[in-house]
Tab-separated table of C-alpha atoms in Angstrom:
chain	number	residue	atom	x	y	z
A	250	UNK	CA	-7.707	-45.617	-104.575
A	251	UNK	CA	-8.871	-45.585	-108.028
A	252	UNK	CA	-10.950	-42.181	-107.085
A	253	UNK	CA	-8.094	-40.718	-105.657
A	254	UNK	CA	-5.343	-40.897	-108.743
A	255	UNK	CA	-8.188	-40.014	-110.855
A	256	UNK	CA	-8.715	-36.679	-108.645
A	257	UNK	CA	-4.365	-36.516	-108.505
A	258	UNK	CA	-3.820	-36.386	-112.124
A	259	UNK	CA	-7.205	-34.107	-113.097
A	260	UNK	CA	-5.175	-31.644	-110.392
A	261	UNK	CA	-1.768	-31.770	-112.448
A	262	UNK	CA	-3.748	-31.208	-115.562
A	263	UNK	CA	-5.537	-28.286	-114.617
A	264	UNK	CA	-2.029	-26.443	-113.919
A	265	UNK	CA	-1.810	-25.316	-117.334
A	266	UNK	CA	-5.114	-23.804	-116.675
A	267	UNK	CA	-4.694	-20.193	-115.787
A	268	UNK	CA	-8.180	-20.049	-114.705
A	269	UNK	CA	-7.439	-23.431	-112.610
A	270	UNK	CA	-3.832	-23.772	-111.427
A	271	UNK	CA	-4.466	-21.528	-108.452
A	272	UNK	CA	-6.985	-23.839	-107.033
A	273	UNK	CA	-4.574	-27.013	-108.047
A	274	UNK	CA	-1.571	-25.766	-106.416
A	275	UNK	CA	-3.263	-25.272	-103.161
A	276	UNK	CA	-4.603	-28.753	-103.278
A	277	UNK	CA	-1.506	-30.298	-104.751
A	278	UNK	CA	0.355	-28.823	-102.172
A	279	UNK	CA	-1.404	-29.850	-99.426
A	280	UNK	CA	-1.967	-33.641	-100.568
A	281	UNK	CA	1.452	-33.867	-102.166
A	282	UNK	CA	2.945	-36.144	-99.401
A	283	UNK	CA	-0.264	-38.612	-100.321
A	284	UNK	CA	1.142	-39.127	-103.677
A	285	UNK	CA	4.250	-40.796	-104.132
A	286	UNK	CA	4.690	-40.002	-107.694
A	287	UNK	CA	3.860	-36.530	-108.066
A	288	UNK	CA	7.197	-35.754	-109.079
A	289	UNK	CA	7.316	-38.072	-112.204
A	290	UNK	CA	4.092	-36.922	-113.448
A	291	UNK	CA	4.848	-33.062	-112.971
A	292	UNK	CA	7.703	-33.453	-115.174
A	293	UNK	CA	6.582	-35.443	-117.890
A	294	UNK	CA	3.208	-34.048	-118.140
A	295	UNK	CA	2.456	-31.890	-121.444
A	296	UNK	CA	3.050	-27.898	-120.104
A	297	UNK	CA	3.094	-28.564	-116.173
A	298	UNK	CA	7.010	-27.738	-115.148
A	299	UNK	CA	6.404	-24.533	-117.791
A	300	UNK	CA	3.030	-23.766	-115.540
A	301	UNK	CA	5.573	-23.401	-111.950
A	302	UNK	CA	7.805	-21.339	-113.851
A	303	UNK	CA	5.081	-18.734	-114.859
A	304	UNK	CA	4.576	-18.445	-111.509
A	305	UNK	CA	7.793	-17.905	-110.497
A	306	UNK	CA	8.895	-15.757	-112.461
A	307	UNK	CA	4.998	-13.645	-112.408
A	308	UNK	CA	6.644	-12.062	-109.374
A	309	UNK	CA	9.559	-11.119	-109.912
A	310	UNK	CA	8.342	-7.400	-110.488
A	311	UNK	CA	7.057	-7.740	-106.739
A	312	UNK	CA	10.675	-7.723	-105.463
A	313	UNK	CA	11.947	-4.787	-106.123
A	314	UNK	CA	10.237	-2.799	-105.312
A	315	UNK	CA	9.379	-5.363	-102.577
A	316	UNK	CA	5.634	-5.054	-102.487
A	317	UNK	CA	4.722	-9.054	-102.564
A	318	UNK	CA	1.712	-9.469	-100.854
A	319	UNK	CA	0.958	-12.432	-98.547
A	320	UNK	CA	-1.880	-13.773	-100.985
A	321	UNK	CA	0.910	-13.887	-103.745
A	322	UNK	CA	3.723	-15.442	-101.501
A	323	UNK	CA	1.340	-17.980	-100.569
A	324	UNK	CA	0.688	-18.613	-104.319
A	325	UNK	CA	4.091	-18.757	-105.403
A	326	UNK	CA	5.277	-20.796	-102.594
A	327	UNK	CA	2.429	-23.436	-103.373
A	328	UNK	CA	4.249	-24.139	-106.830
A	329	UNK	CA	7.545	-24.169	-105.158
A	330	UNK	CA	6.460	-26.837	-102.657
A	331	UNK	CA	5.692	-28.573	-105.539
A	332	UNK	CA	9.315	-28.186	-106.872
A	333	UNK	CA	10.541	-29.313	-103.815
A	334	UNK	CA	9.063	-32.789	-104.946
A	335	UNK	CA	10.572	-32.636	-108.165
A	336	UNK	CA	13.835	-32.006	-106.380
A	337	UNK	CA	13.080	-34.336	-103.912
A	338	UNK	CA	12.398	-37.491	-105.924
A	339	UNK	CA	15.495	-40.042	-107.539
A	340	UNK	CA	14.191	-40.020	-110.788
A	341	UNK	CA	13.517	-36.548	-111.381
A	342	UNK	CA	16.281	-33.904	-109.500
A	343	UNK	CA	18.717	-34.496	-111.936
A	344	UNK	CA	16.456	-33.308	-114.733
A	345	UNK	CA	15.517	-30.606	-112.879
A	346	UNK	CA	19.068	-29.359	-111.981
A	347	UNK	CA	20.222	-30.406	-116.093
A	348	UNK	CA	17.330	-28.289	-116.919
A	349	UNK	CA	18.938	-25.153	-114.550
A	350	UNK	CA	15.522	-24.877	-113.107
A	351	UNK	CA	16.863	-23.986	-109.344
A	352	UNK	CA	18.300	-20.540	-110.657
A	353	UNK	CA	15.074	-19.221	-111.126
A	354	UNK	CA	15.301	-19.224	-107.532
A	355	UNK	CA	17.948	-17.005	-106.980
A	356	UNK	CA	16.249	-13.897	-106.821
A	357	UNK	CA	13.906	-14.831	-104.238
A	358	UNK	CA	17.625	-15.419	-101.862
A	359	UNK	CA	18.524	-12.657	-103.028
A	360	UNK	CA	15.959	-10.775	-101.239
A	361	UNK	CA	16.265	-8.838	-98.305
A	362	UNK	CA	12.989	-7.802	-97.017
A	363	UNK	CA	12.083	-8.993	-93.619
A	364	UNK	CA	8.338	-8.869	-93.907
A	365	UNK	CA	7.085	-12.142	-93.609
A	366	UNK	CA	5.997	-12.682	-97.452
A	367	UNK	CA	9.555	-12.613	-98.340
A	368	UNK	CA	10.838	-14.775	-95.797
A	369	UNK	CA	8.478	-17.736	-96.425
A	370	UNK	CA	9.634	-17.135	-99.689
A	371	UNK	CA	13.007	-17.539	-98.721
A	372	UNK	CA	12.273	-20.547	-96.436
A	373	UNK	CA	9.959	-21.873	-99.368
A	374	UNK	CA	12.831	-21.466	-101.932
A	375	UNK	CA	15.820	-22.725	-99.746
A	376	UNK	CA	13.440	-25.851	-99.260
A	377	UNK	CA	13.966	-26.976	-102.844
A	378	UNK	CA	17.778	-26.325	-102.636
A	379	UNK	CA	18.232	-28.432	-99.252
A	380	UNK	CA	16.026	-31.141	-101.147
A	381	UNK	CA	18.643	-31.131	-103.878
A	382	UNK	CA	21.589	-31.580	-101.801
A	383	UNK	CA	20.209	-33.892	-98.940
A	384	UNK	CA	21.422	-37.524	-100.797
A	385	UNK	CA	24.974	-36.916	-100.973
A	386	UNK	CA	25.580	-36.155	-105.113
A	387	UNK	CA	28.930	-34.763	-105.886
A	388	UNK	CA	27.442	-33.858	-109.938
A	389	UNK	CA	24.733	-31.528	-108.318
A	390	UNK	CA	27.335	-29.981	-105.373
A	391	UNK	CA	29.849	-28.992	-108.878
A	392	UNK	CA	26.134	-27.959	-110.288
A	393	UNK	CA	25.859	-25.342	-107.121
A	394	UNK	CA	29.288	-24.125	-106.806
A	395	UNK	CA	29.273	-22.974	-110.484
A	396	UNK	CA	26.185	-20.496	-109.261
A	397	UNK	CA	25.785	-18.324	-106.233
A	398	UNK	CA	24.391	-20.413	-103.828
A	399	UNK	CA	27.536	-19.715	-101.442
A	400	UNK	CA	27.258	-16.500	-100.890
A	401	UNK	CA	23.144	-16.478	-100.970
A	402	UNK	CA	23.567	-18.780	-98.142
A	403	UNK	CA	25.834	-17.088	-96.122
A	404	UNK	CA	24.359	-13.942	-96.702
A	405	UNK	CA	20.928	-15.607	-95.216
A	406	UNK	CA	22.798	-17.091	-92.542
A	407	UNK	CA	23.586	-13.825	-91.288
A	408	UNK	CA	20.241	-12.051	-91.438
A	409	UNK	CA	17.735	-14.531	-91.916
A	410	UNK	CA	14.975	-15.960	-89.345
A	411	UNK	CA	16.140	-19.005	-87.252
A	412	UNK	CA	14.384	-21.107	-89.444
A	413	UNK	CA	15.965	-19.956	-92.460
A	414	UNK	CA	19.656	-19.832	-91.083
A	415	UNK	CA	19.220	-23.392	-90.258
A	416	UNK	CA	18.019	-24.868	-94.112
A	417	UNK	CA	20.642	-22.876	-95.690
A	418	UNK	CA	23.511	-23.638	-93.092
A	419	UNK	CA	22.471	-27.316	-93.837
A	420	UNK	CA	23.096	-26.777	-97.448
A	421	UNK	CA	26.506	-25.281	-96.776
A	422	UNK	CA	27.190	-28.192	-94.557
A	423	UNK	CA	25.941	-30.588	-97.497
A	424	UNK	CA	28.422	-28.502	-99.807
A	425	UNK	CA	31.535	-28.725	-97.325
A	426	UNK	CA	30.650	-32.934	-96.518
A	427	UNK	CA	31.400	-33.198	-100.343
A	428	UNK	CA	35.039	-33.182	-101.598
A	429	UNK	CA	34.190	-30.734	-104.604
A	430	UNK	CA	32.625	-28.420	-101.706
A	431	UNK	CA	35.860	-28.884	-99.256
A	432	UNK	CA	38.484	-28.048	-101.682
A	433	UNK	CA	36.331	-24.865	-103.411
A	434	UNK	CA	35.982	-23.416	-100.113
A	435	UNK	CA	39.002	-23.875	-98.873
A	436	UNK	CA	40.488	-23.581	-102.180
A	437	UNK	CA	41.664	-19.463	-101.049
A	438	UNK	CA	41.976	-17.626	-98.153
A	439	UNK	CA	39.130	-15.402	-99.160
A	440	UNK	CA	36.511	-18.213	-99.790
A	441	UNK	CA	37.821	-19.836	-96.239
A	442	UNK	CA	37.195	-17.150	-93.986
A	443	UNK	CA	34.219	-15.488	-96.306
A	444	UNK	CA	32.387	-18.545	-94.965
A	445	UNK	CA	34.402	-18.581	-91.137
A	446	UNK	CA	33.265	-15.220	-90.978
A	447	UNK	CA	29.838	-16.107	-90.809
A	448	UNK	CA	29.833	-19.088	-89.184
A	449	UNK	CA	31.709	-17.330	-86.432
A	450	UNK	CA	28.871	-14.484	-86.212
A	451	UNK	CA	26.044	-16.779	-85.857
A	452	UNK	CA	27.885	-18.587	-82.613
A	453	UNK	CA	28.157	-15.303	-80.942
A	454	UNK	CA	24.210	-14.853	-81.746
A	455	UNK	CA	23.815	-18.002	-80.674
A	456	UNK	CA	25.084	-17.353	-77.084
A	457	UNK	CA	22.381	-14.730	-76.651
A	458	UNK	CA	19.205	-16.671	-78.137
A	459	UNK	CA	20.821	-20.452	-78.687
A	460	UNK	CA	19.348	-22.580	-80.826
A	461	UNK	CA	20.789	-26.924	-80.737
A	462	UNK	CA	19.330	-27.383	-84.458
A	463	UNK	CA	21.468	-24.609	-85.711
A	464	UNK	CA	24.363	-24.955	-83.352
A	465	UNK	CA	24.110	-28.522	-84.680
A	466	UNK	CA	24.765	-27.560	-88.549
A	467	UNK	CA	27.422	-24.983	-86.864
A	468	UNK	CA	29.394	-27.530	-85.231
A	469	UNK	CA	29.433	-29.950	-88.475
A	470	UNK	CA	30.424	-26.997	-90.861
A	471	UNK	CA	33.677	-26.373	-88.548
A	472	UNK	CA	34.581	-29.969	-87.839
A	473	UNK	CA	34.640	-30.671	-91.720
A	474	UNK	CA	36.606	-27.104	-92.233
A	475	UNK	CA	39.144	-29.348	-89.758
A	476	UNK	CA	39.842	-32.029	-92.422
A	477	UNK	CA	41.343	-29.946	-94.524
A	478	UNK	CA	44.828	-28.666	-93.690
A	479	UNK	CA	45.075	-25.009	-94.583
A	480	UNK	CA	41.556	-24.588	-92.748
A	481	UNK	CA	42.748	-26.612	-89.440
A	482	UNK	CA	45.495	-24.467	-89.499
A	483	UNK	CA	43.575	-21.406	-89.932
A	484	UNK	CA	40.553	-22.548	-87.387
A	485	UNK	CA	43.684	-22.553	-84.551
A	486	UNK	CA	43.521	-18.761	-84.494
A	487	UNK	CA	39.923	-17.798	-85.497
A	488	UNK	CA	37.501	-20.518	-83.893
A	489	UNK	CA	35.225	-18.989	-81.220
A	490	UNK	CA	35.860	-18.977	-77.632
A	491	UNK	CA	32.450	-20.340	-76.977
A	492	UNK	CA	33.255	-23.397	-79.259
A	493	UNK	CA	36.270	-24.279	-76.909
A	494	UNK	CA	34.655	-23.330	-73.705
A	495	UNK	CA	31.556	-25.007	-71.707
A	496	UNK	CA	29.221	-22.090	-73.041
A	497	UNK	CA	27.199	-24.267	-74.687
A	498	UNK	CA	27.368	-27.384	-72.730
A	499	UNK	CA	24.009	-27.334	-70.987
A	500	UNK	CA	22.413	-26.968	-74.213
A	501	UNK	CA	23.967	-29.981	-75.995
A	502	UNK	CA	23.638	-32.021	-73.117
A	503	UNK	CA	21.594	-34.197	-74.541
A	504	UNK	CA	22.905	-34.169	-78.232
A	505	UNK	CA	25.012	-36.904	-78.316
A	506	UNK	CA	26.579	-36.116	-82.096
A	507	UNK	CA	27.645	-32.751	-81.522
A	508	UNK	CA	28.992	-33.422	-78.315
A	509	UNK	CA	31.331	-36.079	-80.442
A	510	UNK	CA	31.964	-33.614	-83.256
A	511	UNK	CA	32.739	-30.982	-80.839
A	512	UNK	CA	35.332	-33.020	-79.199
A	513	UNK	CA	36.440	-34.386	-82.580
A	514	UNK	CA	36.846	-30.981	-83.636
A	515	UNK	CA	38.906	-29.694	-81.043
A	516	UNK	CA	41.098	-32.953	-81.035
A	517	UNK	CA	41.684	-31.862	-84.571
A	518	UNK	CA	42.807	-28.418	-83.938
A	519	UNK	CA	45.359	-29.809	-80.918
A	520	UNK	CA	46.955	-32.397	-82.283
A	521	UNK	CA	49.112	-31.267	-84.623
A	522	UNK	CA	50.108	-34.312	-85.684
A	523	UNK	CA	46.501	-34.620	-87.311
A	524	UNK	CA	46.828	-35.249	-91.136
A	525	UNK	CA	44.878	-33.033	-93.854
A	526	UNK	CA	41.937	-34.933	-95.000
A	527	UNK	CA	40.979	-34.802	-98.626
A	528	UNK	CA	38.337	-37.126	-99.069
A	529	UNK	CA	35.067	-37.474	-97.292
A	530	UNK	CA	35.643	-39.345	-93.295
A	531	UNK	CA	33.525	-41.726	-91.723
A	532	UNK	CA	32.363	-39.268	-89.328
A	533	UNK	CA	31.513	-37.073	-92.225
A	534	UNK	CA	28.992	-40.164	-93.624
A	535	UNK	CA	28.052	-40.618	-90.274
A	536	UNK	CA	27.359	-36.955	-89.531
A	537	UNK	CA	25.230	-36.466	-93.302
A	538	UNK	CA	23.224	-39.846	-92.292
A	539	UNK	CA	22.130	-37.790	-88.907
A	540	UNK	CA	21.480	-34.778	-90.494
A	541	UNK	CA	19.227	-36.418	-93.105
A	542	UNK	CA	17.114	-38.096	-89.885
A	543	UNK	CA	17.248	-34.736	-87.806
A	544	UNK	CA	16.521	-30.809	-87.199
A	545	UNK	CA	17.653	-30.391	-91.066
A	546	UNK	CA	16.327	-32.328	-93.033
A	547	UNK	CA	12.968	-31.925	-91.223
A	548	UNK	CA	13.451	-28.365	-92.045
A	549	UNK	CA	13.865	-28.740	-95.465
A	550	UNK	CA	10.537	-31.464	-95.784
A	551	UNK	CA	8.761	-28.681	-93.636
A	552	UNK	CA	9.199	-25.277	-95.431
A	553	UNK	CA	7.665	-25.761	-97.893
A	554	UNK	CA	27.921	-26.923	-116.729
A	555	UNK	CA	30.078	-28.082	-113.848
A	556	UNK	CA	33.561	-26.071	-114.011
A	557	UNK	CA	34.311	-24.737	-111.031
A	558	UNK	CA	33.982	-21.278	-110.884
A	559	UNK	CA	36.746	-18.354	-110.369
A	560	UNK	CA	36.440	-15.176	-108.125
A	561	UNK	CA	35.501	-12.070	-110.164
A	562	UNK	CA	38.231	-9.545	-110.263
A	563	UNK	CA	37.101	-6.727	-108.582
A	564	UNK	CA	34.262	-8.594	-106.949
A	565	UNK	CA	35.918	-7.330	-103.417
A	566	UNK	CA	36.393	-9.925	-101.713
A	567	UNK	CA	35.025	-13.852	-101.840
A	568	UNK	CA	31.275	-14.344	-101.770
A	569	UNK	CA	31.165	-10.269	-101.299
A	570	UNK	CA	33.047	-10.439	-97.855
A	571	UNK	CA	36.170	-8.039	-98.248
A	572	UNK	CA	36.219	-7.014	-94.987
A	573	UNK	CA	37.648	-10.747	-93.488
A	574	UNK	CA	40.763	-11.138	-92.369
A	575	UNK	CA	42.699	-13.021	-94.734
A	576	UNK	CA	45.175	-15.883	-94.522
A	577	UNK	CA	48.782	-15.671	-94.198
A	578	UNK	CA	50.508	-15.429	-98.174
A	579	UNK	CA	51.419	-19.044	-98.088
A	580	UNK	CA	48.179	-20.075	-97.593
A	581	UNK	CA	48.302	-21.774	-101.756
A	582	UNK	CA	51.890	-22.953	-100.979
């Protein structure tokens, strides 16, 4: 034992070793789930957190242009996993989000390439977001929604491998189980269907190639959408067909939880009587506890200031969507 934190923290040291760190990250990488307190010692030792930067931000030039190569995605990805812990870990995520670390990130979400460099980057990077937002923590959900993690997500959620859909619908769903995250969203018309809009596209993908994980995050976004009252309202006229329907009933067959929130869902949309919901429901505990033990969270382990913000004038539209329907005018009233 005393062999192996020797060889742990002679690895951490010889990040800030350009000659060294490409060797450590691979190994810390790989043996990071053998030590428990990797993310304390990354963050308080002398130069290490400034080390995974470098490397993050050493390829940004490769982006655009996108010429990353595989050798370099692997590289950068390494130190990212490593972030992940950081992110991961109780006594160090808050630091890292204080310290602003995850929008160094950005730009690899932002990316659009579908070459597979770029999407394990994506994955890699979306890894270390989910990890943030997986224990319920209303200061780092206010921390998000004063960035662009919205509309990085949705855009993702749209174009992005199955893989990647799923870890950033997860952290949507993680936004939206928070009150901060139900009342931005649903906050205007515009941020409401910016995000229905998308979540509506990927069930009418998901009829031609389904997927239960993803369905799964699907079904939780729009039964949380329900508890607020402008939304349920809204959801009445726009939810898909297929959501109503027995499309997908042979492949949730044996998913108990989102069979119930399915059928809590559409209870909420036909009883009118249903109140608005403001603060976070049992079912919404209940549903974040089985994310955190299923498809999700096993995603996120896997791959890999607080004003709320205002629309830009002129931005066209919510999270870049102007082409959504929008509400009806007394949709603030």
């Amino acid at each position: 034992m005393a062999d192996e934190s020797k060889e742990f923290h002679t690895l951490v040291h010889q990040l800030i070793n350009p000659e060294l760190r490409e060797s450590a990250l691979l190994e810390l990488s790989k043996k990071r789930e053998s030590f428990p307190d990797l993310a304390p010692v990354l963050w308080h030792s002398y130069g290490t957190i400034a080390a995974l930067l470098q490397e993050i931000v050493s390829i940004y030039p490769m982006l655009s242009p996108p010429t990353l190569s595989p050798h370099a995605s692997n590289r950068v990805c390494n130190a990212l996993a490593l972030l992940q812990c950081v992110a991961s870990h109780s006594e160090t995520k808050a630091k890292l989000m204080n310290a602003q670390i995850p929008l160094y990130l950005y730009p690899f979400l932002n990316t659009v390439s579908r070459h597979r460099p770029f999407e394990y980057l994506r994955l890699t990077s979306l890894g270390v977001i989910g990890a943030l937002v997986k224990v319920d923590d209303t200061e780092i959900v206010n921390f998000l929604l004063q960035t662009e993690i919205i509309p990085l997500c949705l855009r993702i959620m749209e174009t992005g491998s199955e893989l990647s859909k799923t870890v950033a619908t997860f952290i949507v769903q993680k936004i939206l189980l928070d009150d901060a995250g139900l009342t931005y969203i649903c906050a205007t018309a515009e941020r409401f269907y910016a995000v229905s809009f998308v979540l509506s596209s990927m069930v009418t993908k998901l009829q031609e190639t389904p997927s239960v994980r993803l369905l799964k995050h699907i079904v939780r976004c729009y039964l949380r959408l329900s508890e607020h009252q402008r939304a349920r309202e809204a959801l009445r006229q726009c939810l898909p067909d297929a959501l109503k329907d027995q499309t997908f009933a042979a492949a949730i067959n044996t998913e108990d939880s989102v069979q119930r929130w399915l059928a809590l869902l559409i209870k909420n949309l036909n009883d009118p009587s249903t109140p608005g919901i403001a603060t976070a429901s049992t079912g919404a505990a209940a549903a974040s506890a089985a994310v955190g033990g299923g498809s999700g969270g096993g995603a996120v382990g896997k791959s890999a200031a607080v004003n709320l913000p205002t629309i830009p004038s002129g931005s066209g539209g919510a999270f870049g969507y102007s082409s959504v329907p929008l509400a009806s005018a007394n949709w603030n009233s």
